[in-house]
Coordinates of C-alpha atoms in Angstrom, one line a residue:
Chain A
M1 CA -18.2 10.6 -19.8
S2 CA -15.6 11.9 -22.2
T3 CA -13.2 12.2 -19.2
L4 CA -13.7 8.5 -18.5
I5 CA -12.9 7.6 -22.1
K6 CA -9.8 9.8 -22.1
T7 CA -8.7 8.3 -18.8
A8 CA -9.1 4.8 -20.1
L9 CA -7.0 5.7 -23.2
V10 CA -4.2 7.4 -21.2
T11 CA -4.2 4.6 -18.6
T12 CA -4.0 1.9 -21.3
F13 CA -1.2 3.8 -23.0
I14 CA 0.8 4.1 -19.7
F15 CA 0.0 0.5 -18.9
V16 CA 1.1 -0.8 -22.2
T17 CA 4.4 1.1 -22.0
G18 CA 4.9 -0.5 -18.6
I19 CA 4.3 -3.9 -20.1
I20 CA 6.7 -3.2 -22.9
F21 CA 9.2 -1.9 -20.4
G22 CA 8.7 -5.1 -18.4
L23 CA 9.3 -7.3 -21.4
W24 CA 12.3 -5.3 -22.4
L25 CA 13.7 -5.6 -18.9
G26 CA 13.1 -9.3 -18.9
T27 CA 14.9 -9.6 -22.3
E28 CA 17.8 -7.5 -21.0
R29 CA 18.2 -9.6 -17.8
V30 CA 18.0 -12.9 -19.7
G31 CA 20.4 -11.5 -22.3
E32 CA 22.9 -10.5 -19.6
L33 CA 22.6 -13.9 -17.9
D34 CA 23.1 -15.5 -21.3
R35 CA 26.3 -13.5 -21.9
T36 CA 27.6 -14.7 -18.5
M37 CA 26.6 -18.2 -19.4
I38 CA 28.5 -18.0 -22.7
E39 CA 31.6 -16.9 -20.8
L40 CA 31.2 -19.8 -18.4
E41 CA 30.8 -22.3 -21.2
E42 CA 34.0 -20.9 -22.8
S43 CA 35.8 -21.6 -19.5
I44 CA 34.4 -25.1 -19.3
K45 CA 35.4 -25.8 -22.9
S46 CA 38.9 -24.6 -22.2
A47 CA 39.2 -26.8 -19.2
E48 CA 37.8 -29.8 -21.2
L49 CA 40.4 -29.1 -23.9
Q50 CA 43.2 -29.0 -21.3
L51 CA 42.1 -32.4 -19.9
M52 CA 41.9 -33.8 -23.4
F53 CA 45.4 -32.5 -24.1
F54 CA 46.8 -34.4 -21.1
D55 CA 44.8 -37.5 -22.1
I56 CA 45.7 -37.6 -25.7
M57 CA 49.3 -36.4 -25.6
G58 CA 50.0 -38.5 -22.5
E59 CA 51.8 -35.6 -20.8
E60 CA 52.0 -35.6 -17.0
I61 CA 49.0 -33.8 -15.7
S62 CA 49.6 -30.4 -14.1
C63 CA 47.2 -30.6 -11.2
N64 CA 48.0 -27.1 -9.9
Y65 CA 47.0 -25.7 -13.2
L66 CA 43.8 -27.7 -13.4
E67 CA 42.9 -27.0 -9.8
Q68 CA 43.1 -23.3 -10.5
Q69 CA 40.8 -23.8 -13.5
R70 CA 38.4 -25.8 -11.4
W71 CA 38.3 -23.0 -8.8
E72 CA 37.5 -20.4 -11.4
I73 CA 34.8 -22.5 -13.1
S74 CA 33.1 -23.2 -9.7
S75 CA 33.0 -19.6 -8.7
E76 CA 31.7 -18.6 -12.1
T77 CA 29.0 -21.3 -11.9
D78 CA 28.0 -20.3 -8.3
A79 CA 27.8 -16.6 -9.2
L80 CA 25.6 -17.3 -12.3
G81 CA 23.4 -19.7 -10.2
R82 CA 22.8 -16.9 -7.7
E83 CA 21.8 -14.5 -10.4
V84 CA 19.5 -17.1 -12.0
E85 CA 17.8 -17.7 -8.6
R86 CA 17.4 -13.9 -8.0
Y87 CA 15.7 -13.6 -11.4
E88 CA 13.6 -16.7 -10.7
N89 CA 12.3 -15.1 -7.5
S90 CA 11.4 -11.7 -9.1
M91 CA 8.2 -10.8 -10.7
K92 CA 8.4 -11.3 -14.5
L93 CA 6.1 -11.1 -17.5
D94 CA 7.9 -13.6 -19.7
E95 CA 8.1 -17.0 -17.9
D96 CA 9.0 -19.0 -21.0
S97 CA 12.2 -17.3 -21.8
F98 CA 13.2 -17.7 -18.1
F99 CA 12.6 -21.5 -18.3
E100 CA 14.7 -21.7 -21.4
L101 CA 17.4 -19.9 -19.6
K102 CA 17.2 -22.1 -16.6
E103 CA 17.4 -25.2 -18.8
R104 CA 20.5 -23.9 -20.5
Y105 CA 22.0 -23.0 -17.1
T106 CA 21.3 -26.5 -15.8
L107 CA 23.1 -28.0 -18.7
S108 CA 26.1 -25.7 -18.2
M109 CA 26.2 -26.5 -14.5
L110 CA 26.1 -30.3 -15.1
R111 CA 28.9 -29.9 -17.7
S112 CA 30.9 -28.0 -15.1
W113 CA 30.1 -30.8 -12.5
L114 CA 31.4 -33.5 -14.9
N115 CA 34.5 -31.5 -15.6
V116 CA 35.1 -31.1 -11.9
E117 CA 34.6 -34.8 -11.3
N118 CA 37.1 -35.5 -14.0
I119 CA 39.7 -33.2 -12.5
K120 CA 39.0 -34.7 -9.1
G121 CA 39.6 -38.2 -10.3
K122 CA 42.7 -37.4 -12.2
C123 CA 44.3 -35.3 -9.5
D124 CA 43.0 -37.2 -6.5
A125 CA 41.7 -33.9 -5.1
D126 CA 39.9 -33.9 -1.7
F127 CA 37.1 -31.4 -2.3
V128 CA 33.6 -32.7 -1.8
T129 CA 31.0 -32.5 -4.6
V130 CA 27.2 -32.6 -3.9
L131 CA 24.5 -33.1 -6.5
Y132 CA 21.4 -31.8 -4.9
F133 CA 18.0 -32.8 -6.4
Y134 CA 15.2 -30.5 -5.3
S135 CA 11.6 -29.8 -6.5
N136 CA 9.6 -26.6 -6.1
K137 CA 6.4 -28.5 -6.6
Y138 CA 6.8 -31.8 -4.6
C139 CA 9.0 -31.0 -1.7
D140 CA 8.2 -29.4 1.7
T141 CA 11.7 -29.5 3.1
C142 CA 13.8 -28.5 0.1
E143 CA 13.9 -24.8 1.2
E144 CA 15.4 -25.8 4.6
Q145 CA 17.8 -28.3 2.9
G146 CA 18.9 -25.5 0.5
I147 CA 19.6 -23.1 3.4
I148 CA 21.7 -25.7 5.2
L149 CA 23.7 -26.5 2.0
S150 CA 24.3 -22.8 1.3
F151 CA 25.5 -22.4 4.9
Y152 CA 28.2 -25.1 4.5
K153 CA 29.1 -23.9 1.0
E154 CA 29.8 -20.4 2.4
K155 CA 31.7 -21.9 5.3
L156 CA 33.9 -24.2 3.2
E157 CA 34.2 -22.0 0.1
G158 CA 35.9 -24.0 -2.7
N159 CA 36.2 -27.2 -0.7
L160 CA 32.5 -28.0 -1.1
L161 CA 30.9 -27.8 -4.5
I162 CA 27.1 -28.0 -4.7
Y163 CA 25.2 -28.5 -7.9
S164 CA 21.5 -27.9 -7.4
I165 CA 19.2 -29.6 -9.9
D166 CA 15.6 -28.4 -10.3
S167 CA 14.0 -31.8 -10.9
D168 CA 10.9 -30.2 -12.3
L169 CA 12.8 -29.4 -15.5
D170 CA 12.0 -31.7 -18.3
L171 CA 15.6 -32.3 -19.5
Q172 CA 16.9 -35.6 -20.8
I173 CA 20.1 -35.4 -18.7
V174 CA 18.1 -34.5 -15.6
N175 CA 15.8 -37.4 -16.1
M176 CA 18.7 -39.7 -16.7
L177 CA 20.5 -38.6 -13.5
K178 CA 17.2 -39.1 -11.6
D179 CA 17.0 -42.6 -12.9
V180 CA 20.7 -43.4 -12.2
Y181 CA 20.5 -42.0 -8.6
E182 CA 17.0 -43.4 -8.0
V183 CA 15.4 -40.0 -7.3
E184 CA 11.8 -40.6 -6.4
E185 CA 11.2 -38.3 -3.5
Y186 CA 12.9 -35.1 -2.4
P187 CA 15.3 -33.8 -1.4
V188 CA 18.1 -36.2 -2.6
L189 CA 21.7 -35.6 -2.1
V190 CA 24.5 -37.3 -3.9
I191 CA 27.6 -36.6 -1.9
N192 CA 30.8 -37.9 -3.5
R193 CA 28.6 -40.4 -5.5
E194 CA 26.9 -41.7 -2.3
I195 CA 23.1 -41.3 -2.3
Y196 CA 21.2 -39.8 0.6
T197 CA 17.4 -39.6 0.3
G198 CA 15.3 -37.3 2.5
F199 CA 16.0 -34.2 4.5
R200 CA 19.3 -34.1 6.4
N201 CA 19.7 -31.6 9.2
T202 CA 22.8 -29.4 9.9
G203 CA 24.4 -32.0 12.2
E204 CA 23.8 -34.9 9.8
I205 CA 25.3 -32.9 6.8
K206 CA 28.3 -32.0 8.9
G207 CA 28.7 -35.7 9.8
I208 CA 28.6 -36.9 6.2
L209 CA 30.9 -34.1 5.0
C210 CA 33.5 -34.9 7.7
E211 CA 33.3 -38.6 6.9
E212 CA 34.1 -37.8 3.2
N213 CA 36.9 -35.5 4.1
P214 CA 38.0 -35.2 7.7
A215 CA 40.4 -32.4 6.7
L216 CA 37.6 -30.0 6.2
K217 CA 37.8 -27.0 8.6
I218 CA 34.3 -27.7 10.1
C219 CA 35.4 -31.2 11.3
Chain B
M1 CA 2.2 -15.3 -16.0
N2 CA 1.3 -16.5 -12.5
F3 CA -1.6 -15.3 -10.3
N4 CA 0.6 -12.9 -8.4
V5 CA 1.7 -11.1 -11.6
I6 CA -1.8 -10.9 -13.0
S7 CA -3.4 -9.6 -9.8
M8 CA -0.5 -7.1 -9.5
L9 CA -1.2 -5.9 -13.1
G10 CA -4.9 -5.5 -12.3
L11 CA -4.1 -3.6 -9.2
V12 CA -1.8 -1.3 -11.1
Y13 CA -4.3 -0.6 -13.9
F14 CA -7.0 0.3 -11.4
M15 CA -4.6 2.6 -9.4
L16 CA -3.4 4.3 -12.6
F17 CA -7.0 4.7 -13.8
C18 CA -8.1 6.4 -10.6
S19 CA -5.1 8.8 -10.3
I20 CA -5.1 9.7 -14.0
F21 CA -8.9 10.3 -13.9
W22 CA -8.6 13.0 -11.2
V23 CA -5.6 14.7 -13.0
L24 CA -7.5 14.8 -16.3
L25 CA -10.6 16.1 -14.6
Y26 CA -8.5 18.9 -13.0
L27 CA -7.1 19.9 -16.4
E28 CA -10.5 19.9 -17.9
K29 CA -12.2 21.9 -15.2
E30 CA -9.4 24.1 -14.1
K31 CA -11.3 27.3 -14.9
E32 CA -14.4 26.2 -12.9
L33 CA -12.4 25.4 -9.8
S34 CA -11.9 28.5 -7.8
G35 CA -15.0 30.7 -8.7
D36 CA -18.0 30.6 -6.3
P37 CA -21.3 32.1 -7.4
I38 CA -21.6 35.7 -6.2
P39 CA -24.7 36.0 -3.9
K40 CA -27.5 38.4 -4.9
R41 CA -29.3 37.8 -1.6
F42 CA -27.9 37.5 1.9
P43 CA -30.2 35.2 3.9
L44 CA -29.9 34.6 7.6
V45 CA -27.5 31.8 8.4
S46 CA -27.7 29.9 11.7
I47 CA -24.3 28.6 12.8
I48 CA -24.9 25.6 15.0
I49 CA -21.9 24.4 17.1
P50 CA -22.5 21.0 18.6
V51 CA -20.8 20.7 22.0
Y52 CA -20.4 17.8 24.4
R53 CA -18.5 16.9 27.5
N54 CA -15.2 15.8 25.8
D55 CA -14.7 19.1 24.0
T56 CA -12.1 21.4 25.5
E57 CA -13.0 24.9 26.7
K58 CA -10.1 26.4 24.8
E59 CA -11.3 25.0 21.5
I60 CA -14.9 25.9 22.1
E61 CA -14.0 29.5 22.9
K62 CA -11.8 29.7 19.7
C63 CA -14.6 28.1 17.7
V64 CA -17.2 30.5 18.9
S65 CA -15.0 33.5 18.3
S66 CA -14.2 32.3 14.8
A67 CA -17.9 32.0 14.1
L68 CA -18.6 35.5 15.5
D69 CA -15.7 37.0 13.7
T70 CA -16.9 35.9 10.2
T71 CA -17.5 38.8 8.0
Y72 CA -21.0 37.6 6.9
K73 CA -23.3 39.9 8.8
K74 CA -26.7 38.1 8.8
K75 CA -26.0 35.2 11.2
E76 CA -27.1 33.7 14.5
L77 CA -25.1 31.4 16.6
I78 CA -26.5 28.4 18.6
L79 CA -24.5 26.2 20.9
A80 CA -26.0 22.7 20.8
W81 CA -25.2 20.8 23.9
N82 CA -25.8 17.0 23.9
G83 CA -25.1 14.4 26.6
P84 CA -24.7 14.4 30.3
K85 CA -23.6 17.7 31.7
N86 CA -20.2 18.4 33.3
E87 CA -18.0 21.5 33.8
V88 CA -17.8 22.0 30.1
F89 CA -21.5 22.6 30.0
D90 CA -21.1 25.4 32.7
F91 CA -18.4 26.9 30.6
C92 CA -20.7 26.9 27.5
K93 CA -23.5 28.5 29.5
K94 CA -21.2 31.3 30.6
L95 CA -19.8 31.7 27.0
A96 CA -23.3 31.8 25.6
K97 CA -24.4 34.5 28.1
K98 CA -21.2 36.5 27.5
N99 CA -21.6 36.5 23.7
K100 CA -25.4 36.7 23.7
V101 CA -25.8 33.5 21.8
R102 CA -28.4 30.8 22.3
L103 CA -27.7 27.5 24.0
T104 CA -29.9 24.4 23.5
E105 CA -29.4 21.4 25.7
T106 CA -30.3 17.7 25.8
E107 CA -29.2 14.9 28.1
R108 CA -29.3 12.4 25.2
V109 CA -25.9 11.6 23.6
G110 CA -25.1 12.2 20.0
K111 CA -24.1 15.1 17.7
A112 CA -27.2 14.5 15.5
V113 CA -29.5 14.7 18.6
G114 CA -28.0 18.1 19.6
M115 CA -28.1 19.4 16.0
N116 CA -31.7 18.4 15.6
Q117 CA -32.7 20.2 18.8
A118 CA -30.9 23.3 17.7
L119 CA -32.4 23.1 14.2
K120 CA -35.9 23.3 15.7
V121 CA -35.2 26.7 17.1
A122 CA -32.9 27.9 14.2
K123 CA -34.3 30.9 12.4
G124 CA -31.9 30.9 9.4
E125 CA -33.0 30.1 5.9
L126 CA -29.6 28.3 5.8
F127 CA -27.7 26.7 8.6
C128 CA -24.1 25.8 9.0
C129 CA -22.7 23.1 11.2
L130 CA -19.3 23.9 12.9
D131 CA -17.8 21.1 15.0
A132 CA -16.4 22.6 18.3
D133 CA -12.8 21.7 17.3
S134 CA -13.0 23.6 14.1
F135 CA -12.6 27.3 13.2
F136 CA -13.9 29.4 10.3
H137 CA -11.7 31.6 8.2
R138 CA -13.2 35.1 8.3
D139 CA -14.8 35.1 4.8
A140 CA -15.9 31.4 4.8
L141 CA -19.6 32.0 4.8
E142 CA -19.9 34.5 2.0
H143 CA -18.4 32.0 -0.5
M144 CA -21.0 29.3 0.3
V145 CA -24.2 31.4 0.4
G146 CA -24.3 32.1 -3.4
Y147 CA -24.6 28.4 -4.3
F148 CA -28.1 28.2 -2.7
E149 CA -29.6 30.6 -5.2
N150 CA -29.8 27.5 -7.4
K151 CA -32.9 25.7 -6.2
N152 CA -31.3 22.3 -6.8
I153 CA -28.5 22.8 -4.3
G154 CA -29.2 21.1 -0.9
A155 CA -25.8 21.6 0.8
V156 CA -22.4 23.1 0.3
T157 CA -19.2 21.8 1.8
S158 CA -16.1 23.9 2.8
S159 CA -12.4 23.2 2.3
M160 CA -11.0 21.8 5.5
K161 CA -7.4 22.1 6.6
V162 CA -5.6 20.6 9.6
Y163 CA -5.0 23.1 12.4
K164 CA -1.4 23.1 13.7
A165 CA 0.0 19.7 12.6
E166 CA 2.4 19.0 15.4
N167 CA 3.2 15.2 15.5
I168 CA 3.5 12.6 12.8
W169 CA -0.1 11.5 12.8
Q170 CA -1.3 15.1 12.4
K171 CA 1.3 15.8 9.7
I172 CA 0.0 12.8 7.7
Q173 CA -3.5 14.1 8.1
W174 CA -2.4 17.5 7.0
V175 CA -1.4 16.1 3.6
E176 CA -4.5 13.9 3.6
Y177 CA -6.8 16.9 4.0
I178 CA -5.0 18.8 1.3
F179 CA -5.5 15.8 -0.9
A180 CA -9.2 15.8 0.2
I181 CA -9.6 19.5 -0.7
Y182 CA -8.5 18.5 -4.3
L183 CA -10.8 15.5 -4.5
R184 CA -13.8 17.1 -2.9
K185 CA -13.8 20.1 -5.3
L186 CA -13.3 17.8 -8.3
S187 CA -16.0 15.4 -7.0
S188 CA -18.4 18.3 -6.6
L189 CA -17.9 19.4 -10.2
I190 CA -19.2 16.0 -11.3
D191 CA -21.8 15.7 -8.5
C192 CA -20.1 12.9 -6.7
L193 CA -19.8 14.1 -3.1
Y194 CA -21.2 11.7 -0.5
V195 CA -20.1 13.4 2.7
V196 CA -21.1 16.8 4.1
P197 CA -18.4 17.1 6.7
G198 CA -19.1 18.4 10.2
P199 CA -16.7 21.3 10.2
G200 CA -18.2 24.2 8.3
S201 CA -20.8 22.7 5.9
M202 CA -23.9 24.7 5.0
Y203 CA -27.4 23.3 4.4
K204 CA -30.8 24.5 3.3
T205 CA -32.7 24.5 6.6
D206 CA -36.2 23.7 5.2
L207 CA -34.8 20.9 3.1
V208 CA -33.1 19.1 6.1
K209 CA -36.3 19.6 8.2
N210 CA -38.5 18.2 5.4
L211 CA -36.3 15.3 4.9
G212 CA -36.7 14.4 8.6
Y213 CA -33.7 16.1 10.3
F214 CA -30.4 14.3 10.9
D215 CA -30.5 10.5 11.5
E216 CA -29.8 10.1 15.2
N217 CA -28.9 6.5 15.0
N218 CA -26.3 6.8 12.3
L219 CA -22.5 6.6 12.9
T220 CA -21.8 9.3 10.4
E221 CA -24.9 11.5 10.2
D222 CA -23.0 13.9 7.9
M223 CA -22.6 11.1 5.4
E224 CA -26.2 9.9 5.8
I225 CA -27.7 13.3 5.2
A226 CA -25.5 13.6 2.1
F227 CA -27.0 10.4 0.7
R228 CA -30.5 11.5 1.7
I229 CA -30.2 14.9 0.1
Q230 CA -29.0 13.4 -3.2
D231 CA -31.5 10.6 -3.0
A232 CA -34.2 13.3 -2.9
G233 CA -32.8 14.8 -6.1
Y234 CA -30.8 17.7 -4.7
K235 CA -27.1 18.3 -5.3
I236 CA -24.2 19.0 -3.1
K237 CA -21.4 21.4 -4.0
N238 CA -18.1 22.4 -2.6
S239 CA -16.7 25.9 -2.1
L240 CA -13.0 25.9 -2.6
N241 CA -12.6 29.4 -1.1
S242 CA -14.5 28.7 2.1
F243 CA -11.7 27.5 4.4
V244 CA -12.2 25.9 7.8
D245 CA -9.4 24.7 10.2
T246 CA -10.0 21.6 12.2
V247 CA -8.0 19.9 15.0
A248 CA -7.0 16.5 13.8
P249 CA -6.5 13.6 16.2
K250 CA -3.1 13.6 17.8
K251 CA -3.0 10.1 19.2
L252 CA -3.0 7.1 16.8
W253 CA -5.7 5.2 18.7
V254 CA -8.0 8.3 18.6
L255 CA -7.3 8.5 14.9
I256 CA -8.1 4.8 14.4
K257 CA -11.4 5.2 16.3
Q258 CA -12.3 8.2 14.2
R259 CA -11.7 6.2 11.0
I260 CA -13.5 3.1 12.3
R261 CA -16.5 5.4 12.8
W262 CA -16.1 7.0 9.3
Y263 CA -15.6 3.7 7.4
A264 CA -18.2 1.7 9.3
G265 CA -20.6 4.7 8.7
F266 CA -19.7 4.4 5.0
C267 CA -20.6 0.7 5.0
D268 CA -23.8 1.3 6.9
N269 CA -24.9 4.1 4.6
L270 CA -24.0 2.2 1.5
K271 CA -26.3 -0.6 2.8
K272 CA -29.0 1.8 3.6
Y273 CA -28.8 3.5 0.2
K274 CA -27.9 0.5 -1.9
H275 CA -30.7 1.4 -4.3
M276 CA -28.5 4.4 -5.4
L277 CA -25.6 2.1 -6.4
L278 CA -25.4 1.6 -10.2
N279 CA -28.7 3.5 -10.5
P280 CA -28.5 5.8 -13.6
K281 CA -30.8 8.3 -11.9
T282 CA -28.1 9.1 -9.3
G283 CA -25.7 10.1 -12.1
M284 CA -22.0 9.9 -11.6
L285 CA -22.4 9.3 -7.8
G286 CA -24.2 6.0 -8.2
M287 CA -22.7 4.9 -11.5
F288 CA -19.0 5.9 -10.9
M289 CA -18.0 7.2 -7.4
L290 CA -19.7 4.6 -5.2
P291 CA -18.7 1.5 -7.2
L292 CA -15.2 3.0 -7.4
S293 CA -15.1 3.5 -3.6
I294 CA -16.1 -0.1 -3.1
V295 CA -13.4 -1.4 -5.4
W296 CA -10.9 0.9 -3.6
V297 CA -11.7 -0.8 -0.3
A298 CA -11.1 -4.2 -1.9
V299 CA -7.8 -2.9 -3.4
V300 CA -6.6 -1.5 -0.1
I301 CA -7.4 -4.8 1.7
Y302 CA -5.8 -6.9 -1.0
S303 CA -2.6 -4.8 -1.0
L304 CA -2.3 -4.9 2.7
A305 CA -2.8 -8.7 2.8
Y306 CA -0.2 -9.0 0.1
L307 CA 2.3 -6.8 2.0
I308 CA 1.7 -8.6 5.3
N309 CA 2.1 -12.0 3.6
Q310 CA 5.4 -10.9 2.0
L311 CA 6.7 -9.5 5.3
A312 CA 5.6 -12.5 7.3
T313 CA 7.2 -14.9 4.7
S314 CA 10.4 -13.0 4.8
I315 CA 10.6 -12.8 8.6
W316 CA 9.7 -16.5 8.8
L317 CA 12.4 -17.5 6.3
N318 CA 15.0 -15.4 8.0
L319 CA 14.2 -16.8 11.4
K320 CA 14.3 -20.3 10.0
T321 CA 17.7 -19.5 8.4
L322 CA 19.1 -18.2 11.6
W323 CA 18.0 -21.3 13.5
L324 CA 19.2 -23.7 10.8
V325 CA 22.6 -22.1 10.6
G326 CA 23.0 -22.3 14.3
F327 CA 22.7 -18.5 14.8
D328 CA 25.8 -17.9 12.7
L329 CA 25.4 -14.1 12.2
D330 CA 28.0 -13.7 9.5
I331 CA 26.2 -16.0 7.1
F332 CA 22.9 -14.6 8.2
I333 CA 23.9 -11.0 7.5
S334 CA 25.4 -11.9 4.1
R335 CA 22.0 -13.5 3.2
I336 CA 20.1 -10.4 4.3
M337 CA 22.5 -8.2 2.3
D338 CA 21.9 -10.3 -0.7
T339 CA 18.1 -10.0 -0.5
L340 CA 18.4 -6.2 -0.1
R341 CA 20.1 -5.8 -3.5
L342 CA 17.9 -4.2 -6.1
N343 CA 16.0 -6.8 -8.1
P344 CA 14.5 -4.7 -11.0
T345 CA 11.1 -5.7 -12.2
F346 CA 8.4 -4.0 -14.4
M347 CA 6.8 -2.8 -11.2
I348 CA 9.6 -0.1 -11.0
W349 CA 8.0 1.7 -14.0
F350 CA 4.6 1.7 -12.4
A351 CA 6.0 2.8 -9.0
V352 CA 7.7 5.7 -10.6
I353 CA 4.6 6.8 -12.6
L354 CA 2.3 6.4 -9.6
T355 CA 4.7 8.3 -7.2
G356 CA 5.0 11.0 -9.9
I357 CA 1.2 11.3 -10.2
G358 CA 1.0 11.3 -6.3
L359 CA 3.4 14.2 -6.1
L360 CA 1.6 16.1 -8.9
V361 CA -1.7 15.7 -7.1
I362 CA -0.2 16.9 -3.8
Y363 CA 1.2 19.9 -5.8
L364 CA -2.3 20.6 -7.3
G365 CA -3.9 20.2 -3.9
L366 CA -1.5 22.7 -2.4
K367 CA -2.2 25.1 -5.2
M368 CA -5.9 24.8 -4.7
S369 CA -5.6 25.1 -0.9
R370 CA -3.4 28.2 -1.3
E371 CA -0.6 26.6 0.6
D372 CA 3.1 27.0 -0.3
V373 CA 3.7 24.6 -3.2
R374 CA 7.4 24.3 -2.6
L375 CA 7.8 20.7 -1.5
K376 CA 10.8 21.5 0.7
Y377 CA 8.5 23.5 2.9
K378 CA 6.7 20.9 5.1
Y379 CA 8.7 18.0 3.5
P380 CA 8.4 15.8 6.6
H381 CA 4.7 15.9 6.1
Y382 CA 5.0 14.5 2.6
I383 CA 7.5 11.9 3.4
A384 CA 5.4 10.6 6.3
Y385 CA 2.4 10.7 4.1
L386 CA 3.9 8.8 1.2
L387 CA 5.6 6.2 3.4
I388 CA 2.9 5.5 6.0
Y389 CA -0.5 6.6 4.7
S390 CA -1.3 3.6 2.4
V391 CA -0.4 1.2 5.2
L392 CA -2.5 3.2 7.7
I393 CA -5.5 3.1 5.4
G394 CA -5.3 -0.7 5.3
I395 CA -5.0 -0.8 9.1
F396 CA -8.1 1.5 9.4
W397 CA -10.1 -0.9 7.3
I398 CA -8.9 -4.0 9.2
F399 CA -10.1 -2.3 12.5
T400 CA -13.3 -1.3 10.8
F401 CA -14.1 -4.9 9.7
G402 CA -13.2 -6.0 13.2
Y403 CA -15.7 -3.4 14.6
L404 CA -18.4 -4.3 12.1
L405 CA -18.1 -8.0 13.1
T406 CA -18.1 -7.4 16.9
R407 CA -20.2 -4.2 17.3
K408 CA -23.3 -6.0 18.6
R409 CA -21.2 -6.9 21.7
L410 CA -19.7 -3.5 22.1
K411 CA -21.4 -0.8 24.2
K412 CA -21.8 2.2 21.9
E413 CA -21.2 4.9 24.6
D414 CA -18.1 3.1 26.0
F415 CA -16.5 2.5 22.6
W416 CA -16.8 6.0 21.2

C-alpha cells in the first residue's frame, strides 16, 4: 500500500509540474504573439500618422510610399493571423488568455483593414479587399470557404487582402460590422464593400474577383 | 478547458501512475528480485510437452532435447498429442521411442485436453508445461522447484524470451517479452500474476488435479488455471532465473490471432471470476491488478479511437483542400508543410517523461533478463517497439472485440 501512496505522490508532482509547464508555455506563446501584435500596431499607427500628415498639411500624397507601408502592414497582419490560428488549433490549458489575445488581434486587424481602405481610396489602388465573416459554432461551410480564400490569397499575394472575422467574438466593433453588413448567416463575404451571403465555390470567387479587378493574374 | 484537454490530462495521469508504480516497486524490491529459494528437496518433475499437427518437427525435436538436457535430474518427459493425427504424430512417436519418453494421445483437439490426459499418467509431484515451440535453458527447473517448499505456492512461472527475433513483428515481441519479464517478476512480488504461461511454467500436480484439471473449454487455459489456483487461496510466483526461449509469431496475422485468443480469454476469465474483482480477499490481484487491467483496455481503445479520428480528420481535410484548390500541388504542399511545423503544447512535457520512463523500464527489463543493456545493441528492436507497439495493442483489441461479437458464428476449429 505504501508503494501506491508514494506513486500517487510522485505522479501528482510530475503531473503538476506538467500543468505548470503548460501554463508557462501558454503565457510564453501569448506573450510572443502580444509582442508581435505591438509591433504591428506600431506600424499601423505610423501609417495612420502619415495619412494624417498628408490630410492636415495638404501635401500631395506619395502613393508609392503609402503602398509600400500597406504591403508591409498586410504581410505582418497575415503572419500574425497564421500564428494566432496555429495557437488556436493547439491543445492549451488557459483558454481565457487566448480569447483575450484573439480579441486584441481582431481589433488590430480591423484597424489595419480601415487603414488599407483609406490608402485604397486616396491612391485609387486596384487591390481587392475581403471582409470574411465566419463562425466556428454556426457554420458548416466556413472551413471550405476559408480554404478557397486562402488559396486565392496565396495565388494573388498582395493584390488580395483578406480579413477573417470570428463572428463568435463578443466585440462591439464586430457586432457593429455584422449589423452594417447584415450578417445573419454564415459565411458572409464583403468584397470591395459588396455583400455576398452564403458559401461561394472556387469558380464563383474567381468570377467575383475578376469582376472587381480584371487585371488580376487569375483572370 | 475543453473535453479533449481534460480527457488527455486524465489519460496522462493514469499512464504516469502506472509507469511510476512499476519503477518505484522495482526500486523498493530490488534486493528480492533475483534470488530464488534454494531447494532442500528435489521431487520428481513431469515435463509435459503438448504437441499437435501444426507444430514443426524441427521445433519439437529441439524442445524435447532442451527438456532432456536440463540439469535437473529427477524428471520424466511426456509428449501429449492432441487432435487428428498426421505425419507430425508419426514423428513424435519415433522421437518418443528414441528418447525413451512416454507419449499420450487423443483425437480430441485442444492443448488442455492433451495436458489433462498426460496429467493422469504423470508421476511427478510437480509438473511443468513446455509448449512445443519453446526451449528450456539448462538450469531452468532448479530455480523453480524451491518455491514449492512453501505450501501456499500453487504454480511458478518462468522468464520467457523470444527465440531468434528475425523480422519486425518478432523484434517488437522481443522487447515486449523483456518488458513482460520485468512486469511478471514485480507482479509476482505483490501476488498479482493472473497468467501461468504455457512455455515453462511449473505446477503442483495434486493441486491442479484436485481443482479439476485444466479447463478444456477455455480459450486461455493457462490464464484460467491461474485464476482458479488463486481463487482457491494459493499463490503464484515467478522465477527470474528460470529462462525459457519461445518462438514468437512471424506473420502479423498469426500474431493478431494469438492476441485475439489471449485477450478474448482474458475477457472470458474476467467474467468467470468476476467475484474476485474488487474482493479484498484476493489481495492486490483483485483490488489493484485486475481493475488496473480493465482501465488499461479502456485507455488503449480511447487512445486508438482518438488517433484514428485525428488521422481521418487530417486526411479528409487535406483531400478536401486538394479538391477545392483544383489539385494545385504548390498550394497543397505549402499547407502540408505548415501543419508539420512544431506546435508546442504541454503534452511535450508528458511525452518526454513517459518516453524516459519507457526507456528506463526497458533498461531495467534488459538488466533483469541478463541481456546487453546498451541500447545501441538491438536498437531497431526498440525503435520498432516504441513506434508501433502502442498502435498494435489497440489493433489487437479492436480485433478481439470483433471476435467477441461474432464468435458464435465462427467455427472454433477453422478460426484457430
